[in-house]
Coordinates of C-alpha atoms in Angstrom, one line a residue:
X836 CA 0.0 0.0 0.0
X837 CA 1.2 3.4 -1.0
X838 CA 1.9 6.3 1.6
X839 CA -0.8 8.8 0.5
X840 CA 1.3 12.2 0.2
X841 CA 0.5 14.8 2.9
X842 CA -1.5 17.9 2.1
X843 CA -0.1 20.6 0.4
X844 CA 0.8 23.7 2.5
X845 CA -0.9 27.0 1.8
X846 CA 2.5 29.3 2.3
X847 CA 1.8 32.8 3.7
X848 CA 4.0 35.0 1.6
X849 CA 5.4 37.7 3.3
X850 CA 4.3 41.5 3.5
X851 CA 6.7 44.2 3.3
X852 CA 6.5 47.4 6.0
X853 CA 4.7 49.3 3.2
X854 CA 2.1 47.0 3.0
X855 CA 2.1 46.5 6.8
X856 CA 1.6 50.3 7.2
X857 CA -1.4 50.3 4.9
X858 CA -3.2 47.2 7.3
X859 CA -2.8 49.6 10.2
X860 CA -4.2 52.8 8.6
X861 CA -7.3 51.0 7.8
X862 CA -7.8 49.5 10.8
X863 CA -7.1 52.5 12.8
X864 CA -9.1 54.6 9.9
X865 CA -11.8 52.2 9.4
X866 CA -12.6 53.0 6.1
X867 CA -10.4 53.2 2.7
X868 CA -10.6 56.6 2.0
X869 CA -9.4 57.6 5.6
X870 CA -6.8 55.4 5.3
X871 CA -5.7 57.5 2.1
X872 CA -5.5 60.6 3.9
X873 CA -4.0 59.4 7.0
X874 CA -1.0 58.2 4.6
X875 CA -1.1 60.8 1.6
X876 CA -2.4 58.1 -1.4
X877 CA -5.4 57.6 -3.3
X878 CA -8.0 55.4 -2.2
X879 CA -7.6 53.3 -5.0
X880 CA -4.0 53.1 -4.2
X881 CA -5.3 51.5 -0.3
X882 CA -7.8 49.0 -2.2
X883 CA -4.8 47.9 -4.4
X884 CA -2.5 47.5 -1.8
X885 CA -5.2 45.8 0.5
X886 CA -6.2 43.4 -2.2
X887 CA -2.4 42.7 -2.1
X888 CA -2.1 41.7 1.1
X889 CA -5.3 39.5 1.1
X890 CA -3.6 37.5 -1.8
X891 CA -0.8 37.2 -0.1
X892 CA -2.8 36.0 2.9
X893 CA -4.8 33.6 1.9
X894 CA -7.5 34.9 3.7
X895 CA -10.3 37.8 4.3
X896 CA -8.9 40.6 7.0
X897 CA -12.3 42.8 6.2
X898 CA -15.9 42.4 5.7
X899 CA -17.2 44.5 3.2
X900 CA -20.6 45.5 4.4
X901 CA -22.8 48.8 2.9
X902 CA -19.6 50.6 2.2
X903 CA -17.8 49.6 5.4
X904 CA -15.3 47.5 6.3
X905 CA -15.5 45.0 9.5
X906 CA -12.3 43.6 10.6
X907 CA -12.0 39.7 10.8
X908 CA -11.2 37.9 13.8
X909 CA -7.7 37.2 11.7
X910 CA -7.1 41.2 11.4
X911 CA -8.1 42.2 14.8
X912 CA -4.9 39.0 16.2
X913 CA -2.6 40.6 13.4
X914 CA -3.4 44.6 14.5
X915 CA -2.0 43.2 18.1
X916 CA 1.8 42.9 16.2
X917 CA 1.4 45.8 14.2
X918 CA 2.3 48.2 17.0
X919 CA 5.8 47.4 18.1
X920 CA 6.6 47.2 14.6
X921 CA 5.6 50.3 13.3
X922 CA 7.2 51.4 16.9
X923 CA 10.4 49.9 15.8
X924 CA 10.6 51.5 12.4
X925 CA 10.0 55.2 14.3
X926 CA 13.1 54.4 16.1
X927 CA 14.9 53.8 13.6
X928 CA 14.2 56.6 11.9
X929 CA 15.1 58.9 14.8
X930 CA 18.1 56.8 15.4
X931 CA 18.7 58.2 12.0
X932 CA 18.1 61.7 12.1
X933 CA 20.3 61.8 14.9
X934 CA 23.5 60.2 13.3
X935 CA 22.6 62.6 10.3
X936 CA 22.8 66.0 13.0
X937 CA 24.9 64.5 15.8
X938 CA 26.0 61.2 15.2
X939 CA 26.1 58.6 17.6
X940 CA 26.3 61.2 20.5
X941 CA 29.2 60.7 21.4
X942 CA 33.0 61.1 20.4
X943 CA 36.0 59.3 21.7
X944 CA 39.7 61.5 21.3
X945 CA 43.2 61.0 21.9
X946 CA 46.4 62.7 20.9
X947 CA 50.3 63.1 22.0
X948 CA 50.1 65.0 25.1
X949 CA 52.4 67.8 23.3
X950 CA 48.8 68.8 22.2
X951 CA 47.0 69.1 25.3
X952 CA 47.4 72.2 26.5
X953 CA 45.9 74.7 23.6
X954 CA 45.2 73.0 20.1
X955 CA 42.8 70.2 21.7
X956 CA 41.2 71.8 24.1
X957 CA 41.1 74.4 21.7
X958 CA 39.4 72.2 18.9
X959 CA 37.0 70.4 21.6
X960 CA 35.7 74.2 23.1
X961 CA 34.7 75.1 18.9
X962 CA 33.7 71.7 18.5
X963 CA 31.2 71.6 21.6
X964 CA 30.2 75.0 20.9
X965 CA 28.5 73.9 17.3
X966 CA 27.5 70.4 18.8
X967 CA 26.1 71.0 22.3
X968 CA 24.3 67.9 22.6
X969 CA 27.6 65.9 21.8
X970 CA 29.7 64.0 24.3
X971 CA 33.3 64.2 23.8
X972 CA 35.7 61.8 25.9
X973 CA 39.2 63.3 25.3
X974 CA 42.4 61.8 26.9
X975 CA 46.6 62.4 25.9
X976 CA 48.4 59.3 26.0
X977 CA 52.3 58.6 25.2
X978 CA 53.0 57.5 22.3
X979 CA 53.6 53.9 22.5
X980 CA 50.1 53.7 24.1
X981 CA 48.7 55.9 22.0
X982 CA 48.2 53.8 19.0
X983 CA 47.0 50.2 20.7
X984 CA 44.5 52.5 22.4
X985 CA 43.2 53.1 18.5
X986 CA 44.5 49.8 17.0
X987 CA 42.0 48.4 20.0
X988 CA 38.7 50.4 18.5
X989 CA 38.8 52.9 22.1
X990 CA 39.0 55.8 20.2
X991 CA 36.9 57.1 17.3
X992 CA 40.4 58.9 15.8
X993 CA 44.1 60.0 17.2
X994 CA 45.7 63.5 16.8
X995 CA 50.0 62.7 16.6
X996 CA 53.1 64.1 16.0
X997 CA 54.4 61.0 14.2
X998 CA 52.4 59.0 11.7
X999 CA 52.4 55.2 13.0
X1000 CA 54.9 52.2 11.1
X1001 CA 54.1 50.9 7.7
X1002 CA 52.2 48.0 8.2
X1003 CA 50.4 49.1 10.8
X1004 CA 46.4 48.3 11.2
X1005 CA 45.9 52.0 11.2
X1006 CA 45.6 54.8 8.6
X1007 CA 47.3 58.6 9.0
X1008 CA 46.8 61.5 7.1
X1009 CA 48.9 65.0 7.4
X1010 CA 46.5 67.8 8.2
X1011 CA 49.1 70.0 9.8
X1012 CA 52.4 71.6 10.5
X1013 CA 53.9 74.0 12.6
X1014 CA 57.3 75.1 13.9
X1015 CA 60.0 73.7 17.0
X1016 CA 60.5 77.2 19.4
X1017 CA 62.8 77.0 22.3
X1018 CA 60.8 78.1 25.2
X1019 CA 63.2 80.0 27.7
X1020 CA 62.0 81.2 31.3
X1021 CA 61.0 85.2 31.4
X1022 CA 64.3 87.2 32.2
X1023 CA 66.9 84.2 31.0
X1024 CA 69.7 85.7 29.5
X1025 CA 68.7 84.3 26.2
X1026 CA 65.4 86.1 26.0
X1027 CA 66.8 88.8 24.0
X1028 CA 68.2 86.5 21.5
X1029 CA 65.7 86.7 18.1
X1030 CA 66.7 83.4 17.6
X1031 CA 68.7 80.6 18.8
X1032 CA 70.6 77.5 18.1
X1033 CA 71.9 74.6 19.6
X1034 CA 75.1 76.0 20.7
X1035 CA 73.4 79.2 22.2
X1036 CA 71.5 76.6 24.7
X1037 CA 75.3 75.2 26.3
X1038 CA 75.9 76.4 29.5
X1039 CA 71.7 76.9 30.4
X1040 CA 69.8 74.1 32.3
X1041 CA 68.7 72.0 29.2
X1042 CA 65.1 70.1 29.4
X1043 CA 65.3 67.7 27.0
X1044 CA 63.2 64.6 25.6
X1045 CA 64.4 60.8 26.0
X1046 CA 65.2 59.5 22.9
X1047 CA 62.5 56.8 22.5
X1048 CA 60.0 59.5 21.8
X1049 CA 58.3 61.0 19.0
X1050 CA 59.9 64.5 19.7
X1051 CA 63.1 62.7 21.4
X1052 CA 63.7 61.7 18.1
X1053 CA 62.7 64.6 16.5
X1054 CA 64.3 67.1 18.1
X1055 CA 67.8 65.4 17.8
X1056 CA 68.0 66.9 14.5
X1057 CA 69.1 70.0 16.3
X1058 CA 70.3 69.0 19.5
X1059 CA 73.9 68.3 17.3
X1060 CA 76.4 70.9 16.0
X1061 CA 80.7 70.9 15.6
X1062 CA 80.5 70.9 19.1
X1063 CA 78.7 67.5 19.5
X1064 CA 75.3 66.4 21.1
X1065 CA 73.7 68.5 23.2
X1066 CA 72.5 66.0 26.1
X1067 CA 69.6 66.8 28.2
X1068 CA 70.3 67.7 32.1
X1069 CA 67.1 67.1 32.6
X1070 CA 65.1 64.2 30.7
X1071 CA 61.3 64.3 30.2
X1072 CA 58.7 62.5 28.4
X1073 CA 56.0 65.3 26.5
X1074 CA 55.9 69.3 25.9
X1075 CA 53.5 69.9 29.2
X1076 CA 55.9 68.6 31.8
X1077 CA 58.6 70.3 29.7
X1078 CA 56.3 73.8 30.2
X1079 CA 55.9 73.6 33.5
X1080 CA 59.6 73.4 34.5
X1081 CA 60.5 76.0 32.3
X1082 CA 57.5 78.1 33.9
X1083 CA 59.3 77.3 37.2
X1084 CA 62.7 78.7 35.9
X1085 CA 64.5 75.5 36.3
X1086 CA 66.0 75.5 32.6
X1087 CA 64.9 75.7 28.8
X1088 CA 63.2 73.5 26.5
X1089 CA 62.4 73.0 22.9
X1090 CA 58.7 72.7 22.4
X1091 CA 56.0 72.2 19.1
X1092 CA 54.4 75.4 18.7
X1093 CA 50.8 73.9 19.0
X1094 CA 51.9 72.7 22.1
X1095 CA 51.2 76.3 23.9
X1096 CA 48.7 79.0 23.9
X1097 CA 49.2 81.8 20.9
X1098 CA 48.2 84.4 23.2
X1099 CA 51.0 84.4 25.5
X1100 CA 53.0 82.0 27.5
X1101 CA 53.0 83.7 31.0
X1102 CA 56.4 83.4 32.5
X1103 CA 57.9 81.8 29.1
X1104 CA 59.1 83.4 26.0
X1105 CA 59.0 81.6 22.7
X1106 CA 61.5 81.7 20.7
X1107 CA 62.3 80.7 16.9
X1108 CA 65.4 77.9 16.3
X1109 CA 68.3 78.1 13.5
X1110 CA 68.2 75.8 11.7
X1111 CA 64.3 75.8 11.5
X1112 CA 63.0 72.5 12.5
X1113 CA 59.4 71.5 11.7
X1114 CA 57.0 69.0 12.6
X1115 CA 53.8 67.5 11.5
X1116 CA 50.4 66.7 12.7
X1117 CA 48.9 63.9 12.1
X1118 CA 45.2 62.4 11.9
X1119 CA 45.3 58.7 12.7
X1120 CA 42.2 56.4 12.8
X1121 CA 41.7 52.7 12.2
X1122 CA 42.2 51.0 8.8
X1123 CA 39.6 49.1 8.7
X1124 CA 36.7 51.3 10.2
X1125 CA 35.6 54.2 8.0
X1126 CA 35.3 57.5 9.9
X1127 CA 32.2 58.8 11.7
X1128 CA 30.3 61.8 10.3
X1129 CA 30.7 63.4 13.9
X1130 CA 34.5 62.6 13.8
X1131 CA 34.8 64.0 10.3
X1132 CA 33.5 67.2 11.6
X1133 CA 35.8 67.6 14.3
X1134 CA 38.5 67.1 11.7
X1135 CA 36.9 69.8 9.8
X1136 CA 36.9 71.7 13.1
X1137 CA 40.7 71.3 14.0
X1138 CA 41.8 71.2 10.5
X1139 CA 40.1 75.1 10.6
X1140 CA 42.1 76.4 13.7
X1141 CA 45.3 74.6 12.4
X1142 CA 45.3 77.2 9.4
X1143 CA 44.0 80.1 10.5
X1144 CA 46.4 80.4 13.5
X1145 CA 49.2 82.5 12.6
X1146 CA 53.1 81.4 12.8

């Protein structure tokens, strides 16, 4: 005896969130031409739509009686789902507008502490002041933490004075560069000098960087004349600890000139070095990620103050 073969199944195919948000019109509206208004169509346009979704069905959602429609017991248990879905796609849609104004609502920043004492605070007060609403989480970090901080997705993007090794999982781009300045305690006997080099510096307390360092390395470019290397008497790590002991008169110190405020340094004068020695600023994010609108516009943002301040 032969198996019969079981019953064909009468599949349900699916309805799309258009079609979704015409079942709910009507049964909120309660008629088709209601329904049209309530969603800016045609009444046709609802019948056509509703036929649609009956085909797809398989069954009757309305009665049609004298003009009117009467929901089915079958639309009144599907108008109980309708609700968080429609709720759903209105959060998603203001999850939307929000990215397009302020992103996600927050932003995550680090950079080479040489930068956190004017040009990122700086950045981060302009940024704020177009962006209220917007969280910013901002933190310097040395250089050899700098970059697993970003390589490890804790920070939406990285301001630098060096640009990381070839190979690297992340991805730089120069949107910057200023000049080295010797910054020398008010009243020094250098003050007076318009400019200096390194020979000029023998003989004065010299704050210098250890040679592992971004500016360490950087700096050594000058730091050597006939006369040989000029070591440091005093070794630090970034440009604010080499600002505040120059502010306390303990010696002198070459410095980046984002690294202090344009307006005046207090109790330290700036001053220009021979040979002129530049350095670069650098935008680093991860390779692999593509940037944020909300990080783009505070790139926008600092790449703004970076040109328009003078020297």
């Amino acid at each position: 005896m032969v198996a019969s073969a079981p019953p064909r199944s009468h599949a349900v195919a699916p309805l799309n969130l258009r079609q979704i948000e015409v079942f709910h019109a009507i049964m909120v509206a309660g008629s088709l031409s209601e329904a049209g208004r309530m969603l800016c169509v045609s009444q046709p346009a609802i019948s056509r739509v509703l036929a649609t979704i009956e085909a797809r069905m398989r069954f009757t959602l309305f009665d049609r009686e004298r003009g009117r429609l009467r929901p089915t017991p079958e639309a009144h248990r599907l108008f109980a789902e309708v609700r968080p879905i429609l709720d759903g796609v209105s959060r998603f849609n203001a999850v939307a507008a929000s990215l397009a104004e302020h992103g996600d609502g927050k932003l995550s920043i680090v950079s080479s502490p040489s930068y956190s004492e004017w040009l990122m605070p700086r950045a981060i007060q302009r940024f704020r002041h177009r962006h209220p609403s917007v969280r910013v989480h901002y933190r310097p970090l040395p250089f050899d933490a700098l970059l697993p901080f970003v390589e490890q997705g804790h920070a939406d993007l990285c301001i630098a004075s060096m640009a990381p090794p070839e190979g690297s999982q992340l991805r730089a781009r120069e949107i910057g560069e200023g000049n080295i300045m010797c910054a020398i305690p008010r009243g020094h006997a250098l003050s007076d000098c318009d400019e200096l080099t390194v020979d000029d510096l023998r003989g004065s307390t010299f704050i210098g960087y250890g040679g592992d360092t971004p500016f360490g390395r950087l700096s050594a470019q000058f730091l050597t004349s006939e006369r040989g290397t000029l070591a440091p008497d005093i070794e630090i790590r970034s440009t604010p600890e080499a600002m505040a002991l120059v502010r306390e008169g303990v010696g002198v110190a070459l410095m980046e000139s984002f690294g202090h405020t344009p307006d005046g340094a207090g109790d330290i004068v700036l001053k220009p070095i021979r040979p002129v020695l530049t350095h670069k600023i650098y935008l680093i994010h991860a390779r692999q990620q593509a940037m944020s609108t909300l990080a783009k516009g505070f790139v926008a943002t600092l790449t703004h103050l970076l040109e328009r301040r003078p020297g």
